[in-house]
Coordinates of C-alpha atoms in Angstrom, one line a residue:
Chain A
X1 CA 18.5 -26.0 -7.6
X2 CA 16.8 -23.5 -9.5
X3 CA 12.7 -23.1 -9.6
X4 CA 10.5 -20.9 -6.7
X5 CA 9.0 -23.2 -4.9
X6 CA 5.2 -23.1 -4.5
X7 CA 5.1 -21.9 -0.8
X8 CA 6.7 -18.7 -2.0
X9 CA 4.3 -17.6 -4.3
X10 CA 1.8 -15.9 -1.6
X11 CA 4.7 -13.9 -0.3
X12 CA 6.3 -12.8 -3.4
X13 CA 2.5 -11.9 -5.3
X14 CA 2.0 -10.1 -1.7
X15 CA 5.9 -8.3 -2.0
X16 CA 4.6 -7.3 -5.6
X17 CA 0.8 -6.5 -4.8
X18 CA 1.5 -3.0 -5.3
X19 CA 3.3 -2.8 -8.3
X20 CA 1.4 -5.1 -10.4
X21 CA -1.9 -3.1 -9.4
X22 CA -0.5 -0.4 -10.8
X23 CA 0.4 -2.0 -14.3
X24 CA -2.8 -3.7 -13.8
X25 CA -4.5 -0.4 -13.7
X26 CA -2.6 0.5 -17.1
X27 CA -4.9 -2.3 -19.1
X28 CA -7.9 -2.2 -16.8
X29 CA -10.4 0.5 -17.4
X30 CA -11.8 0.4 -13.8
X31 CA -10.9 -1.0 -9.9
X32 CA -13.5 -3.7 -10.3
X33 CA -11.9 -4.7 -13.8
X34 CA -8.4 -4.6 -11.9
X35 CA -9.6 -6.5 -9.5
X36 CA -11.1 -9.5 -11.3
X37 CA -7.6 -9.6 -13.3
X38 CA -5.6 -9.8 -10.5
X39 CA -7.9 -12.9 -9.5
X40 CA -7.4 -14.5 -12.4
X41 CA -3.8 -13.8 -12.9
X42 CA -3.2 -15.2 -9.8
X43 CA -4.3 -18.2 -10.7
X44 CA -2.4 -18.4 -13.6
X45 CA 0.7 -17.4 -11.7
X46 CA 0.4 -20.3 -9.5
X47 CA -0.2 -22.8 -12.4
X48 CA 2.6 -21.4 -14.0
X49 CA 5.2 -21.0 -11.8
X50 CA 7.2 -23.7 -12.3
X51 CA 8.2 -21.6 -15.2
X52 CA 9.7 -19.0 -13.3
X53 CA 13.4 -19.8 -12.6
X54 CA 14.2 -17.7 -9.7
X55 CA 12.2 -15.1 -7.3
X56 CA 13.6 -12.0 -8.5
X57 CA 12.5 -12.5 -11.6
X58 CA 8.8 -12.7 -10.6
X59 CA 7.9 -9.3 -10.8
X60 CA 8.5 -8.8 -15.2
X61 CA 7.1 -12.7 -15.2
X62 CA 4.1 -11.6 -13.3
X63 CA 3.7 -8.4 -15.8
X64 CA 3.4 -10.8 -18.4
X65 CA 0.8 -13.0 -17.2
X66 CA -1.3 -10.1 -16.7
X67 CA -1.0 -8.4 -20.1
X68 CA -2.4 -11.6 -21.5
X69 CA -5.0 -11.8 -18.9
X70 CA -5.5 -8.4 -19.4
X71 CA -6.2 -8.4 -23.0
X72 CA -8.2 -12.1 -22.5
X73 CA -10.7 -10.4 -19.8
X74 CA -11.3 -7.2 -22.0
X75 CA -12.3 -8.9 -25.7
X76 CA -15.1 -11.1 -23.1
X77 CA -17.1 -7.3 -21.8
X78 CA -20.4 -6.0 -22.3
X79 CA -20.3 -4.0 -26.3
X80 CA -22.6 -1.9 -24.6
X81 CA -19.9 1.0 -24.5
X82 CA -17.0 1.6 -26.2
X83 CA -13.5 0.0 -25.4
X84 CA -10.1 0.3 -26.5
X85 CA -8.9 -1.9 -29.3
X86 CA -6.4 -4.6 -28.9
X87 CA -3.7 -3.2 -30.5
X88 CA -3.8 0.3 -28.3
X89 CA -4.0 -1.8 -25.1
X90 CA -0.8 -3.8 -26.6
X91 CA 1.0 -0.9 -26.8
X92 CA 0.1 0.3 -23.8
X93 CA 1.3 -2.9 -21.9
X94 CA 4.7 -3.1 -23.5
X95 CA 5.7 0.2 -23.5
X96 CA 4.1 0.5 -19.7
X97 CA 6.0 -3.0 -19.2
X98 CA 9.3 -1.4 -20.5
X99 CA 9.5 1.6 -17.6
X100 CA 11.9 0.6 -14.8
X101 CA 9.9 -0.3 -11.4
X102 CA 12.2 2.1 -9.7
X103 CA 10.3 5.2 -11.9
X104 CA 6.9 3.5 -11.1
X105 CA 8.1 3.6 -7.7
X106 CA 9.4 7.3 -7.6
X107 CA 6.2 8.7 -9.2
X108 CA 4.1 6.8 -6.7
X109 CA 6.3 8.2 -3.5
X110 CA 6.0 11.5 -4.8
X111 CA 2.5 12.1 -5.3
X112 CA 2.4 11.1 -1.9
X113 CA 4.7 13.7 -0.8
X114 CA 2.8 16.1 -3.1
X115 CA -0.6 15.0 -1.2
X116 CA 1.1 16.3 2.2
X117 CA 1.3 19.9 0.7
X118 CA -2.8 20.1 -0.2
X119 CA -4.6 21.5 2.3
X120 CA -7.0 18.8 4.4
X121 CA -10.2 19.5 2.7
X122 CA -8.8 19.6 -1.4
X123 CA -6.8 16.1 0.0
X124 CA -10.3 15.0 1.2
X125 CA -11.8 15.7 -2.2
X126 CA -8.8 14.0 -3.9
X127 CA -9.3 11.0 -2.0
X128 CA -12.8 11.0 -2.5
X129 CA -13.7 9.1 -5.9
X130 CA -11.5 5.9 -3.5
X131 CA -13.4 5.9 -0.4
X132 CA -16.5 4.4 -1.9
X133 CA -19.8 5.4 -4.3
X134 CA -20.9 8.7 -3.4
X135 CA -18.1 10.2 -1.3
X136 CA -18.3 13.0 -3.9
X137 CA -21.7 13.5 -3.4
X138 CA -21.8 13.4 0.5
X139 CA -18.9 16.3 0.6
X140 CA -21.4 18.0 -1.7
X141 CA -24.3 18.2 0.4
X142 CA -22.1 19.1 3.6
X143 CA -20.5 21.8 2.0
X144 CA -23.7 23.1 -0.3
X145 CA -22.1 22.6 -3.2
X146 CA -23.0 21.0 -6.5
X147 CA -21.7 17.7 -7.1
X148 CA -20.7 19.1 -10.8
X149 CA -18.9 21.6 -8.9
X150 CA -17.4 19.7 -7.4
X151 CA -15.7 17.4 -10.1
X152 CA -15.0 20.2 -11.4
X153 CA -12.8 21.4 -8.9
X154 CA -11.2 17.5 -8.4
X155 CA -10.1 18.3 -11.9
X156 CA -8.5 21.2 -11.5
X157 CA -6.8 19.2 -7.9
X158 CA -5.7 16.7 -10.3
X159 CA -4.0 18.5 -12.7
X160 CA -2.2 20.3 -9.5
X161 CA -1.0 17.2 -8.1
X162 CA 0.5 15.9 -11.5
X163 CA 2.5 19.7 -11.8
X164 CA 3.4 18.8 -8.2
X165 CA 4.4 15.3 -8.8
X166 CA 6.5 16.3 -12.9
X167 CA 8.2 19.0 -10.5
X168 CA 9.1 16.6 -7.9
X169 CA 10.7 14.0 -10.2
X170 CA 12.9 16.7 -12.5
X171 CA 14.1 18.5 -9.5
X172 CA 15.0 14.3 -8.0
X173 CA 16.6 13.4 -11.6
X174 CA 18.8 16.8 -11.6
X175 CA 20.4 15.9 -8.3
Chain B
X1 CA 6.0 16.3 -24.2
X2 CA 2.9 17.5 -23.1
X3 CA 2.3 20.2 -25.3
X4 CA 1.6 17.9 -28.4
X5 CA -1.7 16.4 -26.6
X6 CA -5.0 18.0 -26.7
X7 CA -6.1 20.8 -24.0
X8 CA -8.6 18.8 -23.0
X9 CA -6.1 15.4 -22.4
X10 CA -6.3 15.6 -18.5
X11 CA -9.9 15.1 -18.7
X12 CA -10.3 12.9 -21.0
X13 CA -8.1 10.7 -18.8
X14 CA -9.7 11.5 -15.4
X15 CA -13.0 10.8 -17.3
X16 CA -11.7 7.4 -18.2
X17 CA -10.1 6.6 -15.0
X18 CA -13.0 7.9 -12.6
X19 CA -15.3 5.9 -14.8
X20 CA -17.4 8.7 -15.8
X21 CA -16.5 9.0 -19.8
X22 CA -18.5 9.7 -22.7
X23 CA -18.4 7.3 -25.5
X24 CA -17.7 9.5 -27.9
X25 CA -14.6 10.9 -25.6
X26 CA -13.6 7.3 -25.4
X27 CA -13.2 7.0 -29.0
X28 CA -11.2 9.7 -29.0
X29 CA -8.9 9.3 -26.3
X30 CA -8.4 5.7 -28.1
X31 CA -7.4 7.6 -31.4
X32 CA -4.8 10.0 -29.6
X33 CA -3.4 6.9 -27.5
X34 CA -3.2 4.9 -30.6
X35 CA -1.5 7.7 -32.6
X36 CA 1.2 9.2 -29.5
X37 CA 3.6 7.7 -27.6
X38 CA 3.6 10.8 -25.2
X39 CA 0.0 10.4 -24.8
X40 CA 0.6 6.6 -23.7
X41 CA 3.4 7.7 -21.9
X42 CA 1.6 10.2 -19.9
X43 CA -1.7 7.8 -19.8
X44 CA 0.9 5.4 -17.5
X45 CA 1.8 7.6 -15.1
X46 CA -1.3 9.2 -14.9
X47 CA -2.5 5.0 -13.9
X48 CA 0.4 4.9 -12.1
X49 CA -0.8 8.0 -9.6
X50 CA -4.0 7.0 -9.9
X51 CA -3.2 3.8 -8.0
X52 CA -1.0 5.7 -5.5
X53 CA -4.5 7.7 -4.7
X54 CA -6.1 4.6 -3.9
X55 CA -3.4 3.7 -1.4
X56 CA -3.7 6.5 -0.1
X57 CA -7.0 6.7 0.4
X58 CA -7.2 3.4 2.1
X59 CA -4.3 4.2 4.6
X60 CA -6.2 7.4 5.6
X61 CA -9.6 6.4 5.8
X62 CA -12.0 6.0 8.2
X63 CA -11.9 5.1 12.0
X64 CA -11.4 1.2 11.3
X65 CA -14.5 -0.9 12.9
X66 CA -13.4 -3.2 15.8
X67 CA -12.1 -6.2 14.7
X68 CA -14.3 -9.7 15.4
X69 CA -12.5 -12.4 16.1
X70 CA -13.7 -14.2 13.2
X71 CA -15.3 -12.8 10.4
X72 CA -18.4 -13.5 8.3
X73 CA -17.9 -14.6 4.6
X74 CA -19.6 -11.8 3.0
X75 CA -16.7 -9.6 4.4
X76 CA -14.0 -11.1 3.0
X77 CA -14.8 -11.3 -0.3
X78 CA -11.5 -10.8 -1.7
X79 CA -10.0 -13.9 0.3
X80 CA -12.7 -16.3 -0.6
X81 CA -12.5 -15.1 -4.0
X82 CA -8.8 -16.2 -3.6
X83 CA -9.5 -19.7 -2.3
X84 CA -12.3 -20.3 -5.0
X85 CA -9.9 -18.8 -7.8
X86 CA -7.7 -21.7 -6.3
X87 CA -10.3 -24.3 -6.3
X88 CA -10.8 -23.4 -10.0
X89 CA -7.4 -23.9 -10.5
X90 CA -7.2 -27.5 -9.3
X91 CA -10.6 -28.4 -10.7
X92 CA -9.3 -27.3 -14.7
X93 CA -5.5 -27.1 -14.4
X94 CA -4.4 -30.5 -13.6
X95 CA -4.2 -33.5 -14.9
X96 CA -4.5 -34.8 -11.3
X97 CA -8.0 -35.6 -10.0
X98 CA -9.0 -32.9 -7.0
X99 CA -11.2 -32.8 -4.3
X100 CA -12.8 -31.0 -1.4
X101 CA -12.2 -31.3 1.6
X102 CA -13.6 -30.5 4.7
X103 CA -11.3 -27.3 5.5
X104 CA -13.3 -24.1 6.8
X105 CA -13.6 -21.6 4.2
X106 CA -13.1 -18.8 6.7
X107 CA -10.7 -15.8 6.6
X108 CA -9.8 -14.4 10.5
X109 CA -9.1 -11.6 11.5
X110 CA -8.2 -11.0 15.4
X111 CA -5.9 -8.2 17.3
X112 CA -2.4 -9.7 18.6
X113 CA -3.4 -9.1 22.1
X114 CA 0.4 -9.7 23.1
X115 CA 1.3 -6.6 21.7
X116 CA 0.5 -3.8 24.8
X117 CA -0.8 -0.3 25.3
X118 CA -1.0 0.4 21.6
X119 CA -3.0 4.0 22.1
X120 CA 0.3 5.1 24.6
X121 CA -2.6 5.1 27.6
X122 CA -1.2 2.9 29.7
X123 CA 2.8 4.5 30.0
X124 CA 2.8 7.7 31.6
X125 CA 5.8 9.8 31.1
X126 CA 9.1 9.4 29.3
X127 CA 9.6 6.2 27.9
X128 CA 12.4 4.1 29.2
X129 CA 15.6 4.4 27.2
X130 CA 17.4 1.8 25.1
X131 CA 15.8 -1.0 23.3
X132 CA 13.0 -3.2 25.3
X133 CA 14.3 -5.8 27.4
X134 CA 11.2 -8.0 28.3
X135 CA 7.7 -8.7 25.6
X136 CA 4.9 -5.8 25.8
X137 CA 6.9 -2.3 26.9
X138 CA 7.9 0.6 24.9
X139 CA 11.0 2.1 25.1
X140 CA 13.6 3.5 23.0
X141 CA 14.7 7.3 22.3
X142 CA 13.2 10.5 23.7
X143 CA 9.4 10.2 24.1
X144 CA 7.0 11.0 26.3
X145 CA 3.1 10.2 26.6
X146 CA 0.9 13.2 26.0
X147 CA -2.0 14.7 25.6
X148 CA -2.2 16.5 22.0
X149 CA -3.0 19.7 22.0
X150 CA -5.3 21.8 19.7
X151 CA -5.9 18.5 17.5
X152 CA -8.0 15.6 17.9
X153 CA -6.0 12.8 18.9
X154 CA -6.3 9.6 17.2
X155 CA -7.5 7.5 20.1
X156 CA -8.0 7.5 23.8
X157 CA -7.0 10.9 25.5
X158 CA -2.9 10.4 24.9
X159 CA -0.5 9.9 22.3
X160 CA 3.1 9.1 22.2
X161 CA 5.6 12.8 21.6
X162 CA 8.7 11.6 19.7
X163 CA 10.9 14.3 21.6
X164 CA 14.7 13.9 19.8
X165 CA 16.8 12.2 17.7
X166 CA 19.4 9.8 19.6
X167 CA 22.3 8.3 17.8
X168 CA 24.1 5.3 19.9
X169 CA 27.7 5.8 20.7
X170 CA 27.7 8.9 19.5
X171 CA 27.8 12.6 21.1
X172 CA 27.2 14.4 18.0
X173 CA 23.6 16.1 17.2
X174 CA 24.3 15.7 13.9
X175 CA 24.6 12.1 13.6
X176 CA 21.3 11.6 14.9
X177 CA 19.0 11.2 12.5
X178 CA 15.9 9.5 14.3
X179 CA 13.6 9.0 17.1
X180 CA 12.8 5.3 17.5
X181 CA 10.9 3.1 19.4
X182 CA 10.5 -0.6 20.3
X183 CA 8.4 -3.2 21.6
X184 CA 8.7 -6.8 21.4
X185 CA 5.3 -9.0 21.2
X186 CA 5.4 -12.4 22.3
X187 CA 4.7 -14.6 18.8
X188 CA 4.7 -18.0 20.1
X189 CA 0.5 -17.8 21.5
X190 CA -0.2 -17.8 17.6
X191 CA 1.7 -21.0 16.5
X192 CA -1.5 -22.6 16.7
X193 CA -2.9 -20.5 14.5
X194 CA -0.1 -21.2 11.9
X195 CA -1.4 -24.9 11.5
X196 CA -2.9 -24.5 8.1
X197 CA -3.4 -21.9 5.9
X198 CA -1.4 -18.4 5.5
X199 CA -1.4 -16.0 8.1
X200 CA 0.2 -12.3 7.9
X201 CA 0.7 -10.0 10.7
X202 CA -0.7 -6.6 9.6
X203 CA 0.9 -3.8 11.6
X204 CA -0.9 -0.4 11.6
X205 CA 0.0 3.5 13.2
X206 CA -1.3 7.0 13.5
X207 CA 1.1 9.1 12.7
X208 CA 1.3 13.3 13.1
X209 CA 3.4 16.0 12.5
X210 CA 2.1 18.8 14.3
X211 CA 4.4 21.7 12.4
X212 CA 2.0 23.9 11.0
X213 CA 4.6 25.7 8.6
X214 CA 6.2 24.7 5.8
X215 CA 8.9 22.8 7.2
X216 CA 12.1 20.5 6.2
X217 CA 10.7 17.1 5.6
X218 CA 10.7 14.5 8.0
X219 CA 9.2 10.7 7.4
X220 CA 7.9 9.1 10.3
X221 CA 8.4 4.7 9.7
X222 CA 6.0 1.6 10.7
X223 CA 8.1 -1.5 10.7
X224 CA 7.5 -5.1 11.9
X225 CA 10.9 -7.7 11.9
X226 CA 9.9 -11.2 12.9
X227 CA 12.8 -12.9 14.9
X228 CA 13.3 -16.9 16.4
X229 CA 15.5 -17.3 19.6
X230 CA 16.3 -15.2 22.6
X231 CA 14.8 -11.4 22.2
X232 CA 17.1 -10.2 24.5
X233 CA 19.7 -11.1 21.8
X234 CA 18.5 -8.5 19.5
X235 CA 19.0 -5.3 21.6
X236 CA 23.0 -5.4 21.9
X237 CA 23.7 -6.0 18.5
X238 CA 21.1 -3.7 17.2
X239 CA 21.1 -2.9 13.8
X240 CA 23.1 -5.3 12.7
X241 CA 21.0 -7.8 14.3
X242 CA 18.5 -6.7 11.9
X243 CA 20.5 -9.3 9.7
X244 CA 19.0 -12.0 11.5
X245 CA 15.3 -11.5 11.1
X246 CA 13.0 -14.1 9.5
X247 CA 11.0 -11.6 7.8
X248 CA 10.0 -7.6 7.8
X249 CA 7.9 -4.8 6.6
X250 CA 7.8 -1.5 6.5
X251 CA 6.0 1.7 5.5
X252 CA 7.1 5.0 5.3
X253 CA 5.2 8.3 5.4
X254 CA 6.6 11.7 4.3
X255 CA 6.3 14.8 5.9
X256 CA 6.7 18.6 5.2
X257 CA 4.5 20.0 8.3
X258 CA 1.8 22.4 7.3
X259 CA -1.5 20.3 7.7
X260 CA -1.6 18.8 10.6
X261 CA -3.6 15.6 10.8
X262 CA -3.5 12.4 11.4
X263 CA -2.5 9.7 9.2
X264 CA -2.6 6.1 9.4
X265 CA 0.2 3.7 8.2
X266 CA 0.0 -0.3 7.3
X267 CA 2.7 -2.7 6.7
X268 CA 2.0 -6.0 6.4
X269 CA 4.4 -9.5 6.5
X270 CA 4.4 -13.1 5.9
X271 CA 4.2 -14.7 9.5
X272 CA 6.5 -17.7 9.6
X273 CA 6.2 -20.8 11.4
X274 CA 9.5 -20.7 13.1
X275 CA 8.6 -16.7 14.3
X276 CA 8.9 -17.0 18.3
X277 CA 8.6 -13.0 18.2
X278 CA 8.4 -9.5 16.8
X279 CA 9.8 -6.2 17.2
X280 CA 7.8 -3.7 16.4
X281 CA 9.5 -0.5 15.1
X282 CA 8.4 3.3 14.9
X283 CA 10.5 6.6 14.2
X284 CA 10.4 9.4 13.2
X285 CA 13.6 11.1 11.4
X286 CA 15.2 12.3 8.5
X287 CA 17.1 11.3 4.8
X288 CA 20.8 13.2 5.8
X289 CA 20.6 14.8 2.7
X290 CA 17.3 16.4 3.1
X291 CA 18.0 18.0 6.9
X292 CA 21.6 19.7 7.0
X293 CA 22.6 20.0 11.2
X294 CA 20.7 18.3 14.1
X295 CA 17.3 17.1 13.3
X296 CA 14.0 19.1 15.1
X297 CA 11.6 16.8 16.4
X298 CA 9.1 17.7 19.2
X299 CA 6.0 17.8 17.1
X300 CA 5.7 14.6 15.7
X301 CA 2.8 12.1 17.5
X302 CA 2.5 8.0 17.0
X303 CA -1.0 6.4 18.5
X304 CA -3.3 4.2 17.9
X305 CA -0.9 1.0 17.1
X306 CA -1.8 -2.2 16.4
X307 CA -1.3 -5.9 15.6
X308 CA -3.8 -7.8 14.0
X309 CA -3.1 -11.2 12.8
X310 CA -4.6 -12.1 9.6
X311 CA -5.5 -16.2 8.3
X312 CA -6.4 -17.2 4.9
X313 CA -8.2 -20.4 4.1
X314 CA -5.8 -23.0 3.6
X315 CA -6.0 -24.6 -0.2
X316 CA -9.3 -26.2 0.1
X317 CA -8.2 -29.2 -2.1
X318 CA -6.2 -32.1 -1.6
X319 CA -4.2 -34.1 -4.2
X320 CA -5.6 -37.5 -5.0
X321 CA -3.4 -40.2 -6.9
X322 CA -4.6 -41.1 -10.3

């Protein structure tokens, strides 16, 4: 018989968590945003699943589901500040929902190889903007630095980690 | 690919993503997104990696509070916003009538307290060899309880030294290829716990690699299997009795020496009704092709494990019959 049956859901969105974060990230302009998607994709998903014929195809299914959601979510925010338009985030979604889970997967293993080569302090800082409001600031007034500085020198991290990370995958696609 | 966007691309992204952009910048990034497919090529990955520094940010945070028993609502938001999405759900999505009932809108937390000497405080010495033959010992390959010298252990004053790689049934260094160790936790106290709702077992380690050079890379692994039957079925036919578990986890964590610290390490699976127990699983080792010869290990530290059982409300509706 064909069909996923409901008490699979929690452990296949769970499997997945990962992974459709990541997309999620792609059509979500911040965590909160993401977050608030993945809520209501959720429920979706589990209205929906009888739709879904078997469990491995779940994880394209699920991409789906929050693409729309996505793009539902986004037209109902504050015009207090600029967003992108639909169209841009529609092409963003297909063309992120085109790349093959095993290159989301490889980028995302080696950053954190990459991370292991900073040294503790410039991971700290990297880490920083995900540990909570003001993490930035706080290593700013332990270390007597400005907090522009500072953001400053996350920058310049950042673009070192994504060198590291484009080196990493050419050297793994030229084995 | 790169070299058709803007000098200024990198920021404009990290602006977007960190949540600190202009409006103006916004617009603009919008234009060069709208008008390149490298730009919205490199924009993914650049999400993707972002969301990899969030994991990682959250398996190497802080010292993790003790765990309560049961927690208050307020923090577990994320469940409860679960259960309510859910509740929304039945209340707009079907054509069925739905109501509440009285089921406790509470998300637990508690430690597995089956699951023994997780800081490595209580074993002195060598570990016994071979895979564990009885619920709550360690034992496996070469290791040995230790204080850790010139960095500050994760917990307590000891840690667990994964010493060498072993291979069974076979006398060749270079076979070996890890350091493993075992225990086995007693599952069947928590079938009470499994009588509504979902519950997870969430498995957590410190891991460090002590090398302080640049070194050949070594992953250290954090892996929970959830078994039904006799435990002491599992050791003789290991790994192929791997085949025969229920469920399993795992998490790796890569390692190249150089900045010694440590790092923590969740996995997290499904706990299933029929689960009687669980082997919990840590090594340290190496890919064969990234270590040519014998693998070095001596440096490498695990403390600080443990097993916390995790419940989510149960679906706080119940179907009633038009």
């Amino acid at each position: 018989m064909k069909g996923v049956p409901e008490s699979d859901f929690l452990r296949l969105f769970v499997r997945h968590e990962t992974s459709l974060r990541s997309y999620a990230r792609v059509l979500m302009p911040s965590w909160e945003a993401v977050d608030e998607l993945m809520q209501e994709a959720s429920v979706v998903m589990w209205r929906k699943l009888g739709q879904l014929e078997d469990a491995d195809g779940f994880l394209p299914w699920a991409k789906v589901i929050l693409r729309f959601e996505g793009l539902r979510i986004r037209r109902d925010f504050s015009r207090d500040r600029h967003d992108f338009s639909e169209d841009v985030l529609t092409l963003l979604a297909e063309e992120a929902a085109e790349v093959s889970e095993d290159i989301w997967e490889m980028e995302r293993e080696a950053l954190e190889r990459c991370l292991t080569s900073f040294a503790p302090h410039h991971r700290e800082l990297l880490l920083a903007p995900y540990r909570g409001e003001g993490r930035v600031s706080k290593i700013a007034d332990t270390t007597a630095r400005s907090v522009n500085s500072l953001y400053k020198l996350l920058g310049r991290l950042r673009e070192k980690l994504l060198t590291c990370v484009e080196t990493r995958l050419q050297e793994s696609t030229a084995l | 690919m790169k070299n058709s966007l803007p000098e200024d691309w990198g920021t404009l992204v990290d602006g977007y993503l960190l949540g600190t952009i202009r409006n103006e910048d916004s617009i603009r990034l919008e234009q060069i997104l709208a008008g390149s497919a490298a730009a919205r090529s490199d924009f993914r990955r650049r999400c993707n990696l972002e969301s990899a520094l969030r994991s990682a940010a959250a398996s190497s945070g802080a010292e993790p509070a003790p765990l309560p028993s049961t927690v208050r609502k307020d923090r577990w938001k994320a469940p409860l916003r679960w259960a309510a999405a859910i509740l929304t759900l039945g209340a707009l999505g079907s054509p069925l009538a739905w109501a509440l009932t009285t089921t406790k809108l509470v998300a637990t937390i508690s430690r597995v307290s089956s699951m023994s000497d997780g800081g490595f405080e209580k074993t002195v010495g060598m570990l016994p060899s071979g895979f564990p033959t009885r619920f709550g010992t360690w034992s496996g390959d070469p290791s040995q309880t230790a204080p850790v010298a010139d960095v500050p252990h994760s917990e307590g004053t000891r840690a667990l030294r994964l010493i060498s790689a072993f291979s069974e049934g076979s006398t060749d260094p270079a076979a070996a290829r890890s350091c493993d160790v075992f225990q086995l936790v007693d599952l069947r106290p928590l079938h009470s716990a499994l009588s509504s709702g979902e519950a997870f077992l969430e498995l957590s380690a410190d891991f460090l690699d002590e090398r302080t050079e640049a070194s050949p890379e070594i992953h250290f692994l954090c892996k929970i299997c959830l078994f039904s039957g006799d435990p002491a079925k599992i050791g003789p036919d290991w790994p192929a009795s791997l085949g025969q578990a229920l469920a399993s986890s795992a998490e790796f964590l890569f390692s190249r020496g150089q900045n010694p610290a440590w790092r923590r390490v969740h996995t997290k699976t499904l706990l299933t009704k029929n689960a009687d127990f669980a082997l919990i699983h840590l090594a340290a080792g190496c890919q064969p092709d990234r270590w040519k010869g014998p693998l070095e290990l001596g440096h490498q530290f695990v403390d600080n494990v443990s097993l916390s059982l995790r419940t989510q409300p149960v679906l706080p509706v119940r179907q009633i019959k038009p």
